[in-house]
Coordinates of C-alpha atoms in Angstrom, one line a residue:
M5 CA -37.3 -10.4 26.9
A6 CA -34.1 -11.9 28.2
W7 CA -32.0 -10.6 25.8
F8 CA -33.5 -6.8 26.6
V9 CA -32.4 -7.1 30.2
A10 CA -29.1 -8.7 29.6
A11 CA -28.5 -5.7 26.9
W12 CA -29.4 -3.2 29.7
S13 CA -27.1 -4.9 32.4
C14 CA -24.3 -4.4 29.7
L15 CA -24.8 -1.0 29.3
L16 CA -24.8 -0.4 33.0
V17 CA -21.2 -2.3 33.2
V18 CA -20.0 0.1 30.0
V19 CA -21.0 3.3 32.1
M20 CA -19.5 2.2 35.1
V21 CA -16.2 1.6 33.2
S22 CA -16.3 4.4 30.9
S23 CA -17.1 6.5 34.2
M24 CA -14.2 5.0 35.6
R25 CA -11.8 5.4 32.7
L26 CA -13.0 9.0 32.3
G27 CA -12.2 9.9 35.7
R28 CA -8.5 8.5 34.8
S29 CA -8.2 10.2 32.2
S30 CA -9.4 13.9 33.3
S31 CA -7.1 13.7 36.1
S32 CA -3.7 12.8 34.2
S33 CA -4.9 15.0 31.3
S34 CA -3.6 18.9 31.2
C35 CA -6.4 21.2 29.6
G36 CA -4.0 23.7 27.7
G37 CA -5.6 26.2 25.4
H38 CA -8.2 24.0 24.1
G39 CA -11.6 25.3 24.8
G40 CA -15.0 25.4 22.7
D41 CA -16.5 22.9 20.8
S42 CA -13.5 21.7 19.0
H43 CA -11.7 21.5 22.4
G44 CA -11.0 19.5 25.3
C45 CA -9.0 17.9 28.0
G46 CA -6.5 15.3 26.3
G47 CA -6.7 16.4 22.9
W48 CA -8.4 18.7 20.2
G49 CA -11.7 17.2 19.3
P50 CA -15.6 18.0 20.3
R51 CA -16.6 19.1 23.7
S52 CA -16.9 16.1 26.6
Y53 CA -18.6 15.5 29.7
P54 CA -17.9 13.1 32.8
V55 CA -19.4 9.9 32.2
I56 CA -20.6 10.4 28.6
G57 CA -17.7 11.9 27.1
C58 CA -18.7 13.5 23.9
L59 CA -22.0 11.2 23.3
V60 CA -24.0 14.6 22.8
A61 CA -22.0 16.0 20.1
F62 CA -22.0 12.5 18.3
Y63 CA -25.5 11.8 18.7
R64 CA -26.2 15.5 17.2
N65 CA -24.0 14.9 14.3
R66 CA -24.5 10.7 13.9
R67 CA -25.8 11.7 10.3
R68 CA -23.2 13.4 9.5
L69 CA -20.3 12.0 10.8
L70 CA -17.8 12.2 7.9
D71 CA -18.4 15.7 7.6
W72 CA -18.2 16.7 11.4
Y73 CA -15.2 14.6 11.5
T74 CA -13.4 16.5 8.6
E75 CA -14.7 20.0 9.8
M76 CA -13.0 19.3 13.2
L77 CA -9.7 17.8 11.7
A78 CA -9.6 21.0 9.5
S79 CA -9.9 23.1 12.3
S80 CA -7.3 21.4 14.3
P81 CA -3.5 22.8 14.3
T82 CA -2.4 19.2 13.5
Q83 CA -5.2 17.7 11.6
T84 CA -5.8 15.1 14.6
I85 CA -8.5 15.3 16.8
V86 CA -9.4 12.8 20.1
V87 CA -13.3 11.6 20.4
D88 CA -14.1 9.9 23.8
R89 CA -17.4 9.0 24.2
L90 CA -19.7 6.5 26.6
G91 CA -19.4 3.1 25.1
A92 CA -16.5 3.3 22.8
R93 CA -12.8 3.2 23.6
R94 CA -11.0 6.5 23.2
T95 CA -10.3 7.4 19.6
V96 CA -7.8 9.2 17.9
V97 CA -8.5 10.0 14.3
T98 CA -5.8 11.5 12.2
A99 CA -5.3 13.4 8.7
N100 CA -2.1 14.2 9.2
P101 CA 0.4 12.6 6.7
A102 CA 3.0 11.9 9.1
N103 CA 0.9 10.2 11.6
V104 CA 0.0 7.9 9.1
E105 CA 3.2 7.0 8.1
H106 CA 4.3 6.4 11.5
I107 CA 0.9 4.3 12.2
L108 CA 1.3 2.3 9.1
R109 CA 5.2 2.3 8.6
A110 CA 7.1 3.5 11.3
K111 CA 5.6 1.8 14.3
F112 CA 3.7 -0.7 12.0
A113 CA 4.2 -3.5 14.8
N114 CA 2.7 -1.0 17.4
Y115 CA -0.6 -0.5 15.6
P116 CA -2.1 -3.8 14.8
K117 CA -5.8 -4.1 13.6
G118 CA -6.7 -5.3 17.1
K119 CA -9.2 -7.6 18.8
P120 CA -12.2 -4.8 18.4
F121 CA -11.6 -4.9 14.6
T122 CA -11.1 -8.5 14.3
D123 CA -14.4 -9.5 16.8
V124 CA -16.4 -7.1 14.1
L125 CA -15.4 -9.0 10.9
G126 CA -14.6 -12.4 12.7
D127 CA -17.5 -14.1 11.8
L128 CA -17.5 -13.3 8.3
L129 CA -13.7 -13.2 7.5
G130 CA -12.6 -15.9 9.8
M131 CA -8.6 -15.9 10.1
G132 CA -8.5 -14.5 6.8
I133 CA -5.6 -12.1 5.6
F134 CA -7.6 -8.9 6.6
N135 CA -8.5 -10.2 9.6
V136 CA -5.3 -11.4 11.5
D137 CA -2.0 -9.8 12.7
G138 CA 1.1 -11.2 13.7
E139 CA 2.9 -14.3 12.2
L140 CA -0.2 -15.4 10.7
W141 CA -0.7 -12.3 8.6
H142 CA 3.1 -12.5 7.8
A143 CA 2.7 -16.0 6.7
Q144 CA -0.6 -15.2 4.4
R145 CA 1.0 -11.9 3.2
K146 CA 3.7 -14.0 1.8
L147 CA 1.7 -16.6 0.0
V148 CA -0.5 -13.8 -1.8
S149 CA 2.4 -11.6 -2.4
H150 CA 3.5 -14.6 -4.4
E151 CA 0.0 -15.6 -5.8
F152 CA -0.6 -11.9 -7.0
S153 CA 2.7 -11.6 -8.8
A154 CA 1.9 -15.1 -10.9
R155 CA 1.4 -14.4 -14.6
A156 CA -1.3 -16.8 -14.6
L157 CA -3.5 -15.0 -11.9
R158 CA -3.3 -11.7 -14.2
D159 CA -3.9 -13.4 -17.4
L160 CA -7.2 -15.1 -15.9
E161 CA -8.4 -11.5 -14.7
V162 CA -7.9 -10.4 -18.0
T163 CA -9.6 -13.2 -19.8
V164 CA -12.7 -12.9 -17.2
L165 CA -12.8 -8.9 -17.9
E166 CA -13.2 -9.5 -21.4
A167 CA -15.5 -12.0 -21.2
E168 CA -17.8 -10.5 -18.8
A169 CA -17.7 -7.2 -20.8
R170 CA -18.7 -8.7 -24.1
D171 CA -21.1 -11.1 -22.6
R172 CA -23.0 -9.3 -20.2
L173 CA -21.8 -5.5 -19.5
V174 CA -21.8 -4.0 -23.0
P175 CA -25.0 -5.7 -23.7
A176 CA -26.8 -4.7 -20.9
L177 CA -26.2 -1.3 -21.3
A178 CA -26.6 -1.4 -25.2
A179 CA -30.1 -2.9 -24.0
A180 CA -30.8 0.0 -22.3
A181 CA -29.6 2.6 -24.9
A182 CA -32.1 0.5 -27.3
A183 CA -35.1 1.4 -24.8
S184 CA -35.8 5.1 -25.3
G185 CA -35.9 6.5 -22.0
G186 CA -34.8 3.5 -20.4
V187 CA -33.2 4.1 -17.0
V188 CA -30.3 2.2 -15.3
D189 CA -28.6 2.3 -12.0
M190 CA -24.9 2.2 -12.7
Q191 CA -24.0 1.5 -9.6
D192 CA -25.9 -1.8 -9.4
V193 CA -24.6 -2.5 -12.8
L194 CA -21.0 -2.0 -11.5
R195 CA -21.4 -4.1 -8.6
R196 CA -23.2 -7.0 -10.1
F197 CA -20.2 -7.0 -12.9
A198 CA -17.5 -6.9 -10.1
F199 CA -18.9 -9.6 -8.2
D200 CA -19.1 -12.0 -11.3
V201 CA -15.3 -11.1 -12.0
I202 CA -14.2 -11.7 -8.2
C203 CA -15.8 -14.7 -8.0
R204 CA -14.7 -16.0 -11.4
V205 CA -11.1 -15.0 -10.3
S206 CA -11.2 -16.3 -6.6
L207 CA -13.3 -19.1 -7.0
G208 CA -13.3 -20.2 -10.4
V209 CA -16.9 -20.2 -10.9
D210 CA -19.5 -17.8 -12.4
P211 CA -22.3 -16.4 -10.5
G212 CA -23.8 -14.6 -13.4
C213 CA -25.4 -11.5 -11.2
L214 CA -25.2 -9.3 -14.0
D215 CA -27.0 -12.3 -16.2
P216 CA -30.7 -11.1 -16.7
A217 CA -31.6 -14.6 -18.0
L218 CA -30.6 -16.2 -14.7
P219 CA -32.1 -15.8 -11.2
A220 CA -30.7 -13.5 -8.8
P221 CA -27.5 -15.6 -7.0
R222 CA -28.3 -16.9 -3.5
L223 CA -24.5 -16.3 -2.7
A224 CA -24.4 -12.7 -3.6
A225 CA -27.6 -12.2 -1.6
A226 CA -25.6 -13.4 1.6
F227 CA -22.6 -11.7 0.9
D228 CA -24.8 -8.4 0.5
T229 CA -26.7 -8.9 3.6
A230 CA -23.7 -10.1 5.8
A231 CA -21.8 -7.3 5.1
G232 CA -24.7 -4.8 5.8
I233 CA -25.0 -6.2 9.1
I234 CA -21.2 -6.3 9.6
A235 CA -20.8 -2.7 8.7
R236 CA -24.0 -2.0 11.4
R237 CA -21.9 -3.5 14.0
G238 CA -18.6 -1.3 13.2
A239 CA -21.1 1.6 13.4
A240 CA -23.0 0.5 16.8
P241 CA -22.6 3.2 19.2
V242 CA -22.2 0.5 21.9
A243 CA -20.8 -2.5 20.8
A244 CA -22.0 -4.4 24.2
V245 CA -25.7 -4.6 22.3
W246 CA -24.7 -6.7 19.3
K247 CA -22.5 -9.0 21.2
V248 CA -25.6 -9.5 23.6
K249 CA -27.6 -10.3 20.5
R250 CA -24.9 -12.6 19.2
A251 CA -24.9 -14.8 22.2
L252 CA -28.5 -14.6 22.4
D253 CA -28.8 -15.5 18.9
A254 CA -31.3 -12.7 18.4
G255 CA -32.3 -10.5 15.9
S256 CA -30.0 -9.1 12.9
E257 CA -26.8 -11.3 14.8
R258 CA -29.0 -14.5 14.0
R259 CA -29.9 -13.5 10.4
L260 CA -26.0 -13.2 10.1
R261 CA -25.2 -16.5 11.2
E262 CA -27.5 -17.7 8.6
E263 CA -26.1 -15.8 5.8
V264 CA -22.1 -16.6 7.0
G265 CA -23.5 -20.3 7.0
V266 CA -24.7 -19.8 3.4
I267 CA -21.0 -18.4 2.3
H268 CA -19.1 -21.2 4.2
E269 CA -21.1 -23.8 2.9
A270 CA -21.0 -22.4 -0.8
V271 CA -17.2 -22.1 -0.6
M272 CA -16.6 -25.2 1.4
G273 CA -18.5 -27.3 -1.2
L274 CA -16.7 -25.7 -4.1
I275 CA -13.0 -26.8 -2.2
R276 CA -14.1 -30.1 -1.7
S277 CA -15.2 -30.6 -5.6
R278 CA -12.1 -29.1 -6.7
R279 CA -10.0 -31.4 -4.3
K280 CA -11.7 -34.4 -6.0
E281 CA -11.1 -32.9 -9.6
R282 CA -7.6 -32.5 -8.7
A283 CA -7.5 -36.1 -7.5
L284 CA -8.6 -37.3 -10.3
L285 CA -6.2 -35.5 -12.5
L286 CA -3.4 -37.2 -10.8
V287 CA -5.2 -40.4 -10.6
N288 CA -5.4 -40.0 -14.4
G289 CA -2.0 -38.9 -15.1
N290 CA -2.5 -35.3 -16.7
G291 CA -0.7 -33.8 -13.4
G292 CA -0.8 -29.8 -13.9
D293 CA -1.8 -29.8 -17.5
G294 CA -5.9 -29.6 -16.5
A295 CA -4.6 -27.2 -13.6
R296 CA -7.4 -24.1 -12.8
S297 CA -5.8 -20.7 -12.4
D298 CA -8.1 -19.5 -10.0
L299 CA -7.2 -18.2 -6.7
L300 CA -8.9 -21.3 -4.9
S301 CA -7.4 -23.7 -6.9
R302 CA -4.1 -22.1 -6.6
M303 CA -4.2 -22.6 -2.8
I304 CA -5.4 -26.3 -2.8
E305 CA -2.1 -26.8 -5.0
C306 CA 0.1 -25.1 -2.2
G307 CA -1.2 -27.5 0.2
Y308 CA -3.5 -25.2 2.4
P309 CA -6.1 -26.6 5.0
D310 CA -9.5 -26.2 3.8
E311 CA -10.7 -23.7 6.2
A312 CA -7.9 -21.6 5.6
I313 CA -8.5 -21.5 2.1
R314 CA -12.2 -20.6 2.8
D315 CA -11.3 -17.7 5.0
M316 CA -8.8 -16.3 2.3
V317 CA -10.9 -16.5 -0.7
I318 CA -13.9 -15.2 1.2
S319 CA -11.7 -12.2 2.4
F320 CA -10.5 -11.5 -1.3
I321 CA -14.1 -11.6 -2.6
M322 CA -15.0 -8.8 0.3
A323 CA -12.2 -6.8 -0.8
G324 CA -12.7 -6.9 -4.3
R325 CA -16.6 -7.0 -4.6
D326 CA -17.5 -3.4 -4.2
T327 CA -14.0 -1.6 -4.0
T328 CA -13.6 -1.1 -7.7
S329 CA -17.6 -0.6 -8.1
S330 CA -17.7 2.1 -6.0
A331 CA -14.6 4.0 -7.2
L332 CA -16.5 3.8 -10.9
T333 CA -19.7 4.9 -9.8
W334 CA -18.0 8.0 -8.1
F335 CA -15.8 8.4 -11.6
F336 CA -18.9 8.1 -14.0
W337 CA -20.7 10.6 -11.9
L338 CA -17.8 13.0 -11.6
L339 CA -17.4 12.5 -15.5
M340 CA -21.0 13.5 -16.1
R341 CA -20.6 17.0 -14.2
H342 CA -16.9 17.4 -15.9
R343 CA -17.6 17.0 -19.6
D344 CA -14.3 18.4 -20.2
V345 CA -12.6 15.7 -18.5
E346 CA -14.6 13.4 -20.0
A347 CA -13.8 14.6 -23.5
Q348 CA -9.9 14.4 -22.4
V349 CA -10.4 11.0 -21.0
L350 CA -12.0 9.8 -24.6
D351 CA -9.4 11.4 -26.8
E352 CA -6.5 9.7 -24.7
I353 CA -8.5 6.3 -25.4
A354 CA -9.1 6.7 -29.0
T355 CA -5.4 7.9 -29.5
T356 CA -4.2 4.7 -27.2
R357 CA -6.6 2.4 -29.8
R358 CA -5.2 4.1 -32.9
D359 CA -1.7 3.6 -31.9
R360 CA -2.2 -0.2 -31.0
G361 CA -3.9 -0.3 -34.6
A362 CA -0.9 1.3 -36.1
A363 CA 1.5 -0.9 -34.1
A364 CA 0.2 -4.2 -35.1
G365 CA -0.2 -3.3 -38.5
E366 CA -3.9 -2.9 -38.8
D367 CA -5.8 -0.6 -40.6
G368 CA -7.8 2.1 -38.6
E369 CA -8.4 1.6 -34.9
G370 CA -7.2 -0.9 -32.9
E371 CA -9.4 -3.6 -31.5
G372 CA -8.1 -4.5 -28.3
L373 CA -5.3 -3.1 -25.6
D374 CA -3.1 -4.8 -23.8
L375 CA -1.7 -4.3 -20.0
D376 CA 1.1 -1.7 -20.9
D377 CA -1.4 0.3 -23.0
Y378 CA -3.5 0.9 -20.0
R379 CA -0.4 1.3 -17.7
R380 CA 0.5 4.4 -20.0
M381 CA -2.9 6.1 -20.2
R382 CA -2.1 9.2 -17.7
V383 CA -5.2 10.9 -18.2
L384 CA -7.4 8.0 -17.1
H385 CA -5.4 7.3 -14.4
A386 CA -5.4 10.7 -13.3
A387 CA -9.3 10.7 -13.3
L388 CA -9.2 7.6 -11.3
C389 CA -6.8 9.0 -9.0
E390 CA -8.4 12.2 -8.1
T391 CA -12.1 10.4 -8.1
M392 CA -10.8 8.2 -5.3
R393 CA -9.0 11.5 -3.2
L394 CA -12.6 12.7 -3.0
Y395 CA -14.7 9.4 -2.6
P396 CA -12.2 6.7 -1.4
P397 CA -13.8 3.2 -1.4
V398 CA -12.9 2.9 2.0
A399 CA -13.7 6.0 4.1
W400 CA -11.4 5.4 7.1
D401 CA -9.3 2.5 8.7
S402 CA -8.5 2.0 12.4
K403 CA -6.0 0.3 14.3
H404 CA -5.1 -0.3 17.7
A405 CA -2.5 0.5 20.3
A406 CA -0.2 -2.2 21.9
A407 CA 1.2 0.1 23.7
D408 CA 1.6 3.4 24.7
D409 CA 3.1 5.9 22.2
V410 CA 3.1 9.8 20.9
L411 CA 2.4 10.3 17.5
P412 CA 4.6 13.0 15.7
D413 CA 2.4 15.8 16.3
G414 CA 2.8 15.0 20.1
T415 CA -0.8 13.7 20.1
A416 CA -0.5 11.3 23.1
V417 CA -1.8 7.4 22.4
G418 CA -2.6 4.9 24.9
R419 CA -2.5 1.2 25.1
G420 CA -5.9 -0.2 23.6
D421 CA -6.8 3.2 21.8
R422 CA -8.4 3.1 18.6
V423 CA -6.0 5.0 15.9
T424 CA -8.2 5.9 12.7
Y425 CA -6.7 7.4 9.9
F426 CA -9.5 9.1 8.1
Q427 CA -9.0 9.0 4.2
Y428 CA -12.1 11.0 3.6
G429 CA -11.1 14.0 5.4
M430 CA -7.7 13.6 4.1
G431 CA -8.7 14.3 0.7
R432 CA -10.4 17.6 1.5
M433 CA -7.6 18.9 3.9
E434 CA -6.2 22.5 2.3
A435 CA -3.2 21.6 4.5
I436 CA -2.4 18.6 2.3
W437 CA -3.8 19.5 -1.3
G438 CA -3.8 23.4 -1.5
A439 CA -7.0 25.9 -1.5
D440 CA -8.8 23.7 -4.3
A441 CA -8.7 20.6 -2.2
A442 CA -12.5 20.5 -2.6
E443 CA -12.2 20.4 -6.4
F444 CA -12.1 17.7 -8.9
S445 CA -8.8 18.8 -10.9
L446 CA -6.7 16.4 -12.6
D447 CA -3.8 18.8 -12.8
R448 CA -2.6 18.0 -9.4
W449 CA -1.8 14.9 -10.9
L450 CA -0.9 15.5 -14.7
S451 CA 1.5 18.1 -13.6
L452 CA 3.8 15.7 -11.7
P453 CA 6.9 14.6 -13.7
H454 CA 7.1 11.8 -15.9
G455 CA 10.4 10.7 -15.3
G456 CA 12.0 10.0 -18.9
D457 CA 10.8 7.8 -21.8
G458 CA 11.4 4.4 -20.4
A459 CA 9.0 1.6 -20.2
A460 CA 8.7 2.0 -16.2
A461 CA 8.6 5.9 -16.8
A462 CA 5.8 5.7 -19.4
S463 CA 3.6 4.0 -16.6
A464 CA 0.6 6.4 -15.2
A465 CA 1.2 4.5 -11.9
A466 CA 5.0 5.2 -11.9
A467 CA 4.5 9.0 -12.4
F468 CA 2.2 9.6 -10.1
A469 CA 4.2 7.0 -7.5
G470 CA 5.6 10.4 -6.4
V471 CA 2.6 11.3 -4.1
S472 CA 3.2 9.6 -1.1
P473 CA 1.0 6.7 0.4
F474 CA 0.9 8.5 3.7
K475 CA -0.6 11.6 1.9
Y476 CA -3.0 9.8 -0.3
P477 CA -3.4 6.4 1.7
V478 CA -6.4 4.8 -0.8
F479 CA -4.5 1.8 -0.9
Q480 CA -2.8 1.9 2.5
G481 CA 0.5 2.1 2.9
G482 CA 3.5 0.5 4.6
P483 CA 3.7 -3.3 5.2
R484 CA 0.1 -3.4 4.6
T485 CA -0.3 -1.7 1.1
C486 CA -3.1 -3.3 -0.9
L487 CA -1.6 -6.1 -3.2
G488 CA -4.7 -6.1 -5.4
K489 CA -3.9 -2.1 -6.4
E490 CA -2.5 -3.1 -10.0
M491 CA -5.4 -5.6 -10.5
A492 CA -8.0 -2.9 -9.6
F493 CA -6.6 -0.1 -11.6
V494 CA -6.5 -2.8 -14.6
Q495 CA -10.2 -3.4 -14.1
M496 CA -11.4 0.2 -13.7
K497 CA -9.5 1.5 -16.6
F498 CA -10.7 -1.5 -18.7
V499 CA -14.2 -0.7 -17.8
A500 CA -14.0 2.9 -18.3
S501 CA -13.0 2.7 -21.5
A502 CA -15.5 -0.4 -22.5
V503 CA -18.2 1.7 -21.6
L504 CA -17.2 5.5 -22.3
R505 CA -16.3 4.6 -25.7
R506 CA -19.4 3.0 -26.8
F507 CA -22.1 5.0 -24.4
E508 CA -23.0 8.3 -23.4
L509 CA -24.4 8.5 -19.7
R510 CA -26.6 11.3 -18.6
P511 CA -27.9 11.6 -14.9
V512 CA -31.3 11.5 -14.5
D513 CA -31.4 14.1 -11.9
E514 CA -28.9 16.7 -13.3
G515 CA -29.1 18.7 -9.9
R516 CA -28.7 15.9 -7.5
T517 CA -25.9 15.5 -5.3
P518 CA -25.7 12.2 -3.8
A519 CA -24.4 11.2 -0.4
F520 CA -21.4 9.2 0.2
L521 CA -22.1 6.1 2.8
P522 CA -19.1 4.7 4.3
L523 CA -20.4 1.2 4.9
M524 CA -18.0 -1.4 4.8
T525 CA -17.0 -0.1 1.0
A526 CA -18.5 3.3 0.5
H527 CA -21.6 3.4 -1.6
M528 CA -23.6 6.1 -3.3
A529 CA -26.9 6.7 -1.7
G530 CA -29.8 6.2 -3.9
G531 CA -27.6 4.5 -6.7
L532 CA -26.5 6.2 -9.8
N533 CA -29.9 6.2 -12.1
V534 CA -28.8 7.4 -15.6
T535 CA -29.8 7.0 -19.2
V536 CA -27.6 5.7 -21.7
R537 CA -27.4 6.6 -25.7
R538 CA -24.9 4.9 -28.0
R539 CA -21.9 7.5 -28.4
T540 CA -21.3 8.2 -32.0
P541 CA -17.9 7.1 -33.4
A542 CA -16.8 10.9 -34.3
A543 CA -17.6 11.7 -30.7
S544 CA -15.5 8.5 -29.2
G545 CA -12.7 9.3 -31.4
G546 CA -13.7 7.0 -34.2
A547 CA -13.9 3.7 -31.9
A548 CA -15.7 1.1 -33.0
N549 CA -19.0 0.5 -31.2
G550 CA -18.7 -3.3 -31.2
T551 CA -18.6 -5.8 -28.6
G552 CA -15.2 -7.0 -29.3
G553 CA -12.4 -7.9 -27.0
E554 CA -11.1 -4.6 -24.8
L555 CA -8.2 -6.3 -23.5
T556 CA -5.5 -8.9 -24.4
S557 CA -2.8 -9.9 -22.2
S558 CA 0.7 -8.5 -22.8

């Protein structure tokens, strides 16, 4: 009862503050030529009223926010809208590439993540790189840039991918193929695979999430539960409610505290044991001979304190556990709807494998592919890019203005305003991608110039670099550009090749169009249930159906 009374008290405060704020906004804004449902004082957006703002329209569209925002952005002359509602700060939402570049690069210092963002994620991510700004962010970025460029970490990813695919992913799908009519949720399989990979690369431990012989790891369950509660915090119409529950240690906030405790205890335990291991190596005079290559161990080598290491590795687990699996889930679904594209991808995989076998002096198909082989795969790269254009792993990203500003399209931004660039909507804007923006088409990528015959030009990523990151901000842009971009593409191409050349996937429900759920990382509502069949050698371009290594280090 006490938390209920406290929550209502906070709500009354929110009403009073919102009333004063909206009153100031109304008196200082002009209403020029913006009427109807998509217009209002202070900017293009949903119809607003005194005190409650656009709360009525927001409530009506609460189950279709992505499509609602996309429709309003498409109707706006500037692809920008202003959303002002009770219980939330004024929000500028944009799908305008010029605005995105302004936010992410030109005025980067004026658009930090901000305290409202870090408050939501702080209990889980602490002071990790994805939840800090300013000098602390710069210091962590410098460290992580060095680590991600290190050959040892890239080689470790390759080794882990090979082992996880050989020992778990391929056998799991083979077992489903052997069971007549067996159904597999590919989204679940891919999430488990990704969690195993990111834990082995970040922590140096194997949780065995995809191993049916092992019990479900407690750490994976803790991350799932914590991420779900954090996502609901971010989507809450009135932030004061979850903050009151946290202060009173009630309901979902108590559960969050417990799950974060499980995560912290597990990671801190690993840090302590790894420090002891390192001390023993030094005592025995082995120096760096037995040093591990995982991110946690490398940070210990750099001399960082325990809590900083904990927050950093938790941040990278959160970033890597669902992003690639989300993209791959939608990739496989789209290929099942576009068998012509699947055939093109299969042909490229088979050709690349034949070339690798010939280059290595092997007879017939090559057994493994190296990093350069994957970098040259333009069709597969285009299919993945097109998938993420329509179904980005992160649907939107928000910053908070440190000072008053005006965006390139003329939209006024006040100090403290939330400014959101909307990747999901940008992928559907005809103003950006043309009249066929809603279609799944590889031509928009494959039509880009190759740029010559050199090693760099042969890279699909180099060829597609002509697409501005501010037009396609799936991996952000500017100083915060995703450091794990190349590693993500390696993992996605690896999995796509390993699965497609061996197995044919068919959707259980051919007519279903799944819903896109924008949680912390986007998910496919209801999963991706498929039947699995072995692909014949002829259908896969003669590729071997064994479970040998998919990738070797270059």
